[in-house]
Amino acid sequence: MTRPRTIVVVRHGKSSWKTNDPDIDRPLSPRGTRDAVVAGQQLAPLGVDVVLVSPATRAQQTWQCLEMGGLACDDVRTTDALYHAWTPEVVDILKALPAAARTVAIIGHEPTLSDVIGTLAAPSRLGDEVAVKFPTSAIAVLTTRGDWDALAPGACTLEAFEVPRG
């Protein structure tokens, strides 16, 4: 039996509000940087085949911090749609992944990410926790036995929900 496909959902780290930059250009705060490095340490053993990251500065910096923590990937894709995406768009992006990819990480924003998790995951206690709050630097790990193009509501199992803090 083949190993399941895995979707690692990561909300960007805490951003800084001490800037006059437009929303897309807001950087991580020092806490956001620390938390994202810890998240990278936690995710490093998992490894990923593809990373899909929002073009927002705080999401890009979150990926850089995940790398500093030890998470590695050769196929990192800045995906403009993730900045203002809604759940159907994110699911369509996942459905278009190459069959060879077994594990994907998505680095993006709320409220989209918790809605994606709530849509794809079968009902569970962890899913209820995500629905209450998916804070900055939060990680959710979903698995599915099906192919990417078969993703559908409730097709995944929410295996883990963590909120790393540094």
PDB file of C-alpha atoms in Angstrom:
ATOM      1  CA  MET A   1       0.000   0.000   0.000  1.00  0.00           C
ATOM      2  CA  THR A   2       1.304   3.465  -0.851  1.00  0.00           C
ATOM      3  CA  ARG A   3       1.861   5.999   1.870  1.00  0.00           C
ATOM      4  CA  PRO A   4      -0.831   8.647   2.136  1.00  0.00           C
ATOM      5  CA  ARG A   5      -0.611  12.082   0.636  1.00  0.00           C
ATOM      6  CA  THR A   6      -0.010  14.756   3.234  1.00  0.00           C
ATOM      7  CA  ILE A   7      -1.055  18.409   3.332  1.00  0.00           C
ATOM      8  CA  VAL A   8       0.790  20.562   5.860  1.00  0.00           C
ATOM      9  CA  VAL A   9      -1.116  23.797   6.410  1.00  0.00           C
ATOM     10  CA  VAL A  10       0.899  26.610   8.036  1.00  0.00           C
ATOM     11  CA  ARG A  11      -0.430  30.026   8.918  1.00  0.00           C
ATOM     12  CA  HIS A  12       2.225  32.718   8.551  1.00  0.00           C
ATOM     13  CA  GLY A  13       3.986  33.878  11.704  1.00  0.00           C
ATOM     14  CA  LYS A  14       2.848  36.897  13.700  1.00  0.00           C
ATOM     15  CA  SER A  15       3.309  40.015  11.615  1.00  0.00           C
ATOM     16  CA  SER A  16       4.497  43.419  12.664  1.00  0.00           C
ATOM     17  CA  TRP A  17       2.037  46.285  12.803  1.00  0.00           C
ATOM     18  CA  LYS A  18       4.890  48.771  13.328  1.00  0.00           C
ATOM     19  CA  THR A  19       4.949  49.692   9.662  1.00  0.00           C
ATOM     20  CA  ASN A  20       3.135  51.904   7.203  1.00  0.00           C
ATOM     21  CA  ASP A  21       3.629  49.332   4.460  1.00  0.00           C
ATOM     22  CA  PRO A  22       0.623  47.976   2.574  1.00  0.00           C
ATOM     23  CA  ASP A  23      -0.788  44.729   3.980  1.00  0.00           C
ATOM     24  CA  ILE A  24       1.016  42.524   1.444  1.00  0.00           C
ATOM     25  CA  ASP A  25       4.368  44.011   2.521  1.00  0.00           C
ATOM     26  CA  ARG A  26       3.989  43.661   6.313  1.00  0.00           C
ATOM     27  CA  PRO A  27       6.975  41.716   7.717  1.00  0.00           C
ATOM     28  CA  LEU A  28       7.110  39.234  10.564  1.00  0.00           C
ATOM     29  CA  SER A  29       7.459  40.500  14.093  1.00  0.00           C
ATOM     30  CA  PRO A  30      10.325  39.156  16.226  1.00  0.00           C
ATOM     31  CA  ARG A  31       7.876  36.739  17.872  1.00  0.00           C
ATOM     32  CA  GLY A  32       6.637  35.623  14.447  1.00  0.00           C
ATOM     33  CA  THR A  33      10.216  34.878  13.403  1.00  0.00           C
ATOM     34  CA  ARG A  34      10.921  32.841  16.554  1.00  0.00           C
ATOM     35  CA  ASP A  35       7.668  30.878  16.274  1.00  0.00           C
ATOM     36  CA  ALA A  36       8.227  30.060  12.593  1.00  0.00           C
ATOM     37  CA  VAL A  37      11.752  28.740  13.283  1.00  0.00           C
ATOM     38  CA  VAL A  38      10.312  26.454  15.970  1.00  0.00           C
ATOM     39  CA  ALA A  39       7.654  25.325  13.488  1.00  0.00           C
ATOM     40  CA  GLY A  40      10.427  24.463  11.027  1.00  0.00           C
ATOM     41  CA  GLN A  41      12.159  22.400  13.702  1.00  0.00           C
ATOM     42  CA  GLN A  42       8.940  20.502  14.349  1.00  0.00           C
ATOM     43  CA  LEU A  43       8.272  19.915  10.649  1.00  0.00           C
ATOM     44  CA  ALA A  44      11.855  19.110   9.577  1.00  0.00           C
ATOM     45  CA  PRO A  45      11.519  15.329  10.047  1.00  0.00           C
ATOM     46  CA  LEU A  46       8.437  15.316   7.823  1.00  0.00           C
ATOM     47  CA  GLY A  47      10.015  16.825   4.721  1.00  0.00           C
ATOM     48  CA  VAL A  48       7.939  18.169   1.851  1.00  0.00           C
ATOM     49  CA  ASP A  49       7.902  17.720  -1.926  1.00  0.00           C
ATOM     50  CA  VAL A  50       6.219  21.023  -2.804  1.00  0.00           C
ATOM     51  CA  VAL A  51       5.770  24.280  -0.888  1.00  0.00           C
ATOM     52  CA  LEU A  52       3.032  26.675  -1.957  1.00  0.00           C
ATOM     53  CA  VAL A  53       3.524  30.094  -0.371  1.00  0.00           C
ATOM     54  CA  SER A  54       1.582  33.329  -0.543  1.00  0.00           C
ATOM     55  CA  PRO A  55       3.461  36.289  -2.032  1.00  0.00           C
ATOM     56  CA  ALA A  56       2.872  38.341   1.141  1.00  0.00           C
ATOM     57  CA  THR A  57       6.131  39.314   2.844  1.00  0.00           C
ATOM     58  CA  ARG A  58       5.111  37.704   6.145  1.00  0.00           C
ATOM     59  CA  ALA A  59       4.353  34.395   4.386  1.00  0.00           C
ATOM     60  CA  GLN A  60       7.624  34.484   2.420  1.00  0.00           C
ATOM     61  CA  GLN A  61       9.537  35.225   5.623  1.00  0.00           C
ATOM     62  CA  THR A  62       7.682  32.398   7.368  1.00  0.00           C
ATOM     63  CA  TRP A  63       8.988  29.993   4.714  1.00  0.00           C
ATOM     64  CA  GLN A  64      12.536  31.334   5.214  1.00  0.00           C
ATOM     65  CA  CYS A  65      12.201  30.752   8.965  1.00  0.00           C
ATOM     66  CA  LEU A  66      10.812  27.243   8.424  1.00  0.00           C
ATOM     67  CA  GLU A  67      13.956  26.564   6.387  1.00  0.00           C
ATOM     68  CA  MET A  68      16.136  27.986   9.179  1.00  0.00           C
ATOM     69  CA  GLY A  69      14.397  25.524  11.492  1.00  0.00           C
ATOM     70  CA  GLY A  70      15.338  22.647   9.192  1.00  0.00           C
ATOM     71  CA  LEU A  71      12.386  22.115   6.843  1.00  0.00           C
ATOM     72  CA  ALA A  72      13.724  21.570   3.324  1.00  0.00           C
ATOM     73  CA  CYS A  73      12.161  21.574  -0.125  1.00  0.00           C
ATOM     74  CA  ASP A  74      13.540  22.028  -3.636  1.00  0.00           C
ATOM     75  CA  ASP A  75      10.154  22.900  -5.206  1.00  0.00           C
ATOM     76  CA  VAL A  76       8.975  26.164  -3.630  1.00  0.00           C
ATOM     77  CA  ARG A  77       6.244  27.994  -5.527  1.00  0.00           C
ATOM     78  CA  THR A  78       5.083  31.508  -4.776  1.00  0.00           C
ATOM     79  CA  THR A  79       1.390  31.216  -5.525  1.00  0.00           C
ATOM     80  CA  ASP A  80      -0.250  34.605  -5.982  1.00  0.00           C
ATOM     81  CA  ALA A  81      -3.738  33.148  -5.554  1.00  0.00           C
ATOM     82  CA  LEU A  82      -2.951  32.244  -1.925  1.00  0.00           C
ATOM     83  CA  TYR A  83      -2.907  35.906  -0.874  1.00  0.00           C
ATOM     84  CA  HIS A  84      -6.656  36.409  -1.343  1.00  0.00           C
ATOM     85  CA  ALA A  85      -7.718  32.844  -2.092  1.00  0.00           C
ATOM     86  CA  TRP A  86     -10.879  31.182  -0.916  1.00  0.00           C
ATOM     87  CA  THR A  87     -11.242  27.496  -0.206  1.00  0.00           C
ATOM     88  CA  PRO A  88     -12.339  26.367  -3.705  1.00  0.00           C
ATOM     89  CA  GLU A  89      -9.279  28.057  -5.243  1.00  0.00           C
ATOM     90  CA  VAL A  90      -6.907  26.422  -2.749  1.00  0.00           C
ATOM     91  CA  VAL A  91      -8.483  23.004  -3.337  1.00  0.00           C
ATOM     92  CA  ASP A  92      -8.103  23.510  -7.110  1.00  0.00           C
ATOM     93  CA  ILE A  93      -4.406  24.355  -6.594  1.00  0.00           C
ATOM     94  CA  LEU A  94      -3.976  21.146  -4.577  1.00  0.00           C
ATOM     95  CA  LYS A  95      -5.841  19.085  -7.168  1.00  0.00           C
ATOM     96  CA  ALA A  96      -3.368  20.264  -9.833  1.00  0.00           C
ATOM     97  CA  LEU A  97      -0.291  19.023  -7.937  1.00  0.00           C
ATOM     98  CA  PRO A  98       1.887  16.467  -9.729  1.00  0.00           C
ATOM     99  CA  ALA A  99       1.100  12.855  -8.898  1.00  0.00           C
ATOM    100  CA  ALA A 100       4.699  12.310  -7.773  1.00  0.00           C
ATOM    101  CA  ALA A 101       4.288  14.820  -4.929  1.00  0.00           C
ATOM    102  CA  ARG A 102       3.384  13.024  -1.707  1.00  0.00           C
ATOM    103  CA  THR A 103       3.648  15.912   0.767  1.00  0.00           C
ATOM    104  CA  VAL A 104       2.762  19.563   0.198  1.00  0.00           C
ATOM    105  CA  ALA A 105       3.034  22.546   2.536  1.00  0.00           C
ATOM    106  CA  ILE A 106       0.767  25.563   2.148  1.00  0.00           C
ATOM    107  CA  ILE A 107       1.810  28.819   3.811  1.00  0.00           C
ATOM    108  CA  GLY A 108      -0.968  31.361   3.812  1.00  0.00           C
ATOM    109  CA  HIS A 109      -3.576  33.356   5.650  1.00  0.00           C
ATOM    110  CA  GLU A 110      -6.735  33.278   7.697  1.00  0.00           C
ATOM    111  CA  PRO A 111      -9.647  32.831   7.406  1.00  0.00           C
ATOM    112  CA  THR A 112      -8.949  30.747   4.316  1.00  0.00           C
ATOM    113  CA  LEU A 113      -6.640  28.168   5.891  1.00  0.00           C
ATOM    114  CA  SER A 114      -8.982  27.104   8.688  1.00  0.00           C
ATOM    115  CA  ASP A 115     -11.802  26.886   6.153  1.00  0.00           C
ATOM    116  CA  VAL A 116      -9.671  24.679   3.873  1.00  0.00           C
ATOM    117  CA  ILE A 117      -8.933  22.408   6.846  1.00  0.00           C
ATOM    118  CA  GLY A 118     -12.594  22.341   7.873  1.00  0.00           C
ATOM    119  CA  THR A 119     -13.658  21.511   4.332  1.00  0.00           C
ATOM    120  CA  LEU A 120     -11.127  18.785   3.544  1.00  0.00           C
ATOM    121  CA  ALA A 121     -10.971  17.099   6.967  1.00  0.00           C
ATOM    122  CA  ALA A 122     -13.551  14.642   8.208  1.00  0.00           C
ATOM    123  CA  PRO A 123     -15.214  15.891  11.410  1.00  0.00           C
ATOM    124  CA  SER A 124     -13.051  15.434  14.520  1.00  0.00           C
ATOM    125  CA  ARG A 125     -12.150  16.950  17.879  1.00  0.00           C
ATOM    126  CA  LEU A 126      -9.011  18.471  16.329  1.00  0.00           C
ATOM    127  CA  GLY A 127     -11.114  19.941  13.560  1.00  0.00           C
ATOM    128  CA  ASP A 128     -13.325  21.571  16.175  1.00  0.00           C
ATOM    129  CA  GLU A 129     -10.217  23.152  17.747  1.00  0.00           C
ATOM    130  CA  VAL A 130      -9.072  24.536  14.371  1.00  0.00           C
ATOM    131  CA  ALA A 131     -12.547  25.969  13.804  1.00  0.00           C
ATOM    132  CA  VAL A 132     -12.332  27.890  17.086  1.00  0.00           C
ATOM    133  CA  LYS A 133      -8.936  29.445  16.332  1.00  0.00           C
ATOM    134  CA  PHE A 134      -6.080  28.861  13.878  1.00  0.00           C
ATOM    135  CA  PRO A 135      -3.517  31.313  15.271  1.00  0.00           C
ATOM    136  CA  THR A 136      -0.335  32.633  13.709  1.00  0.00           C
ATOM    137  CA  SER A 137       2.320  29.947  13.107  1.00  0.00           C
ATOM    138  CA  ALA A 138      -0.291  27.218  13.589  1.00  0.00           C
ATOM    139  CA  ILE A 139       0.291  23.920  11.806  1.00  0.00           C
ATOM    140  CA  ALA A 140      -2.314  21.406  10.715  1.00  0.00           C
ATOM    141  CA  VAL A 141      -1.378  18.096   9.105  1.00  0.00           C
ATOM    142  CA  LEU A 142      -3.962  16.345   6.946  1.00  0.00           C
ATOM    143  CA  THR A 143      -3.636  13.020   5.153  1.00  0.00           C
ATOM    144  CA  THR A 144      -5.590  11.344   2.405  1.00  0.00           C
ATOM    145  CA  ARG A 145      -5.264   8.003   0.667  1.00  0.00           C
ATOM    146  CA  GLY A 146      -6.603   9.354  -2.616  1.00  0.00           C
ATOM    147  CA  ASP A 147      -4.910  11.161  -5.472  1.00  0.00           C
ATOM    148  CA  TRP A 148      -4.671  14.951  -5.445  1.00  0.00           C
ATOM    149  CA  ASP A 149      -7.324  15.289  -8.126  1.00  0.00           C
ATOM    150  CA  ALA A 150      -9.747  13.292  -5.953  1.00  0.00           C
ATOM    151  CA  LEU A 151      -9.697  15.762  -3.053  1.00  0.00           C
ATOM    152  CA  ALA A 152     -13.212  16.413  -1.833  1.00  0.00           C
ATOM    153  CA  PRO A 153     -14.953  17.620   1.310  1.00  0.00           C
ATOM    154  CA  GLY A 154     -14.243  15.265   4.201  1.00  0.00           C
ATOM    155  CA  ALA A 155     -11.698  13.229   2.200  1.00  0.00           C
ATOM    156  CA  CYS A 156      -8.820  13.915   4.610  1.00  0.00           C
ATOM    157  CA  THR A 157      -7.975  13.032   8.179  1.00  0.00           C
ATOM    158  CA  LEU A 158      -6.694  15.824  10.402  1.00  0.00           C
ATOM    159  CA  GLU A 159      -3.719  14.068  12.002  1.00  0.00           C
ATOM    160  CA  ALA A 160      -2.226  16.946  13.999  1.00  0.00           C
ATOM    161  CA  PHE A 161      -2.830  20.524  15.071  1.00  0.00           C
ATOM    162  CA  GLU A 162       0.037  22.378  16.778  1.00  0.00           C
ATOM    163  CA  VAL A 163       0.770  25.983  17.655  1.00  0.00           C
ATOM    164  CA  PRO A 164       4.571  26.276  17.927  1.00  0.00           C
ATOM    165  CA  ARG A 165       5.900  29.028  20.133  1.00  0.00           C
ATOM    166  CA  GLY A 166       9.508  30.162  20.406  1.00  0.00           C
TER     167      GLY A 166
END
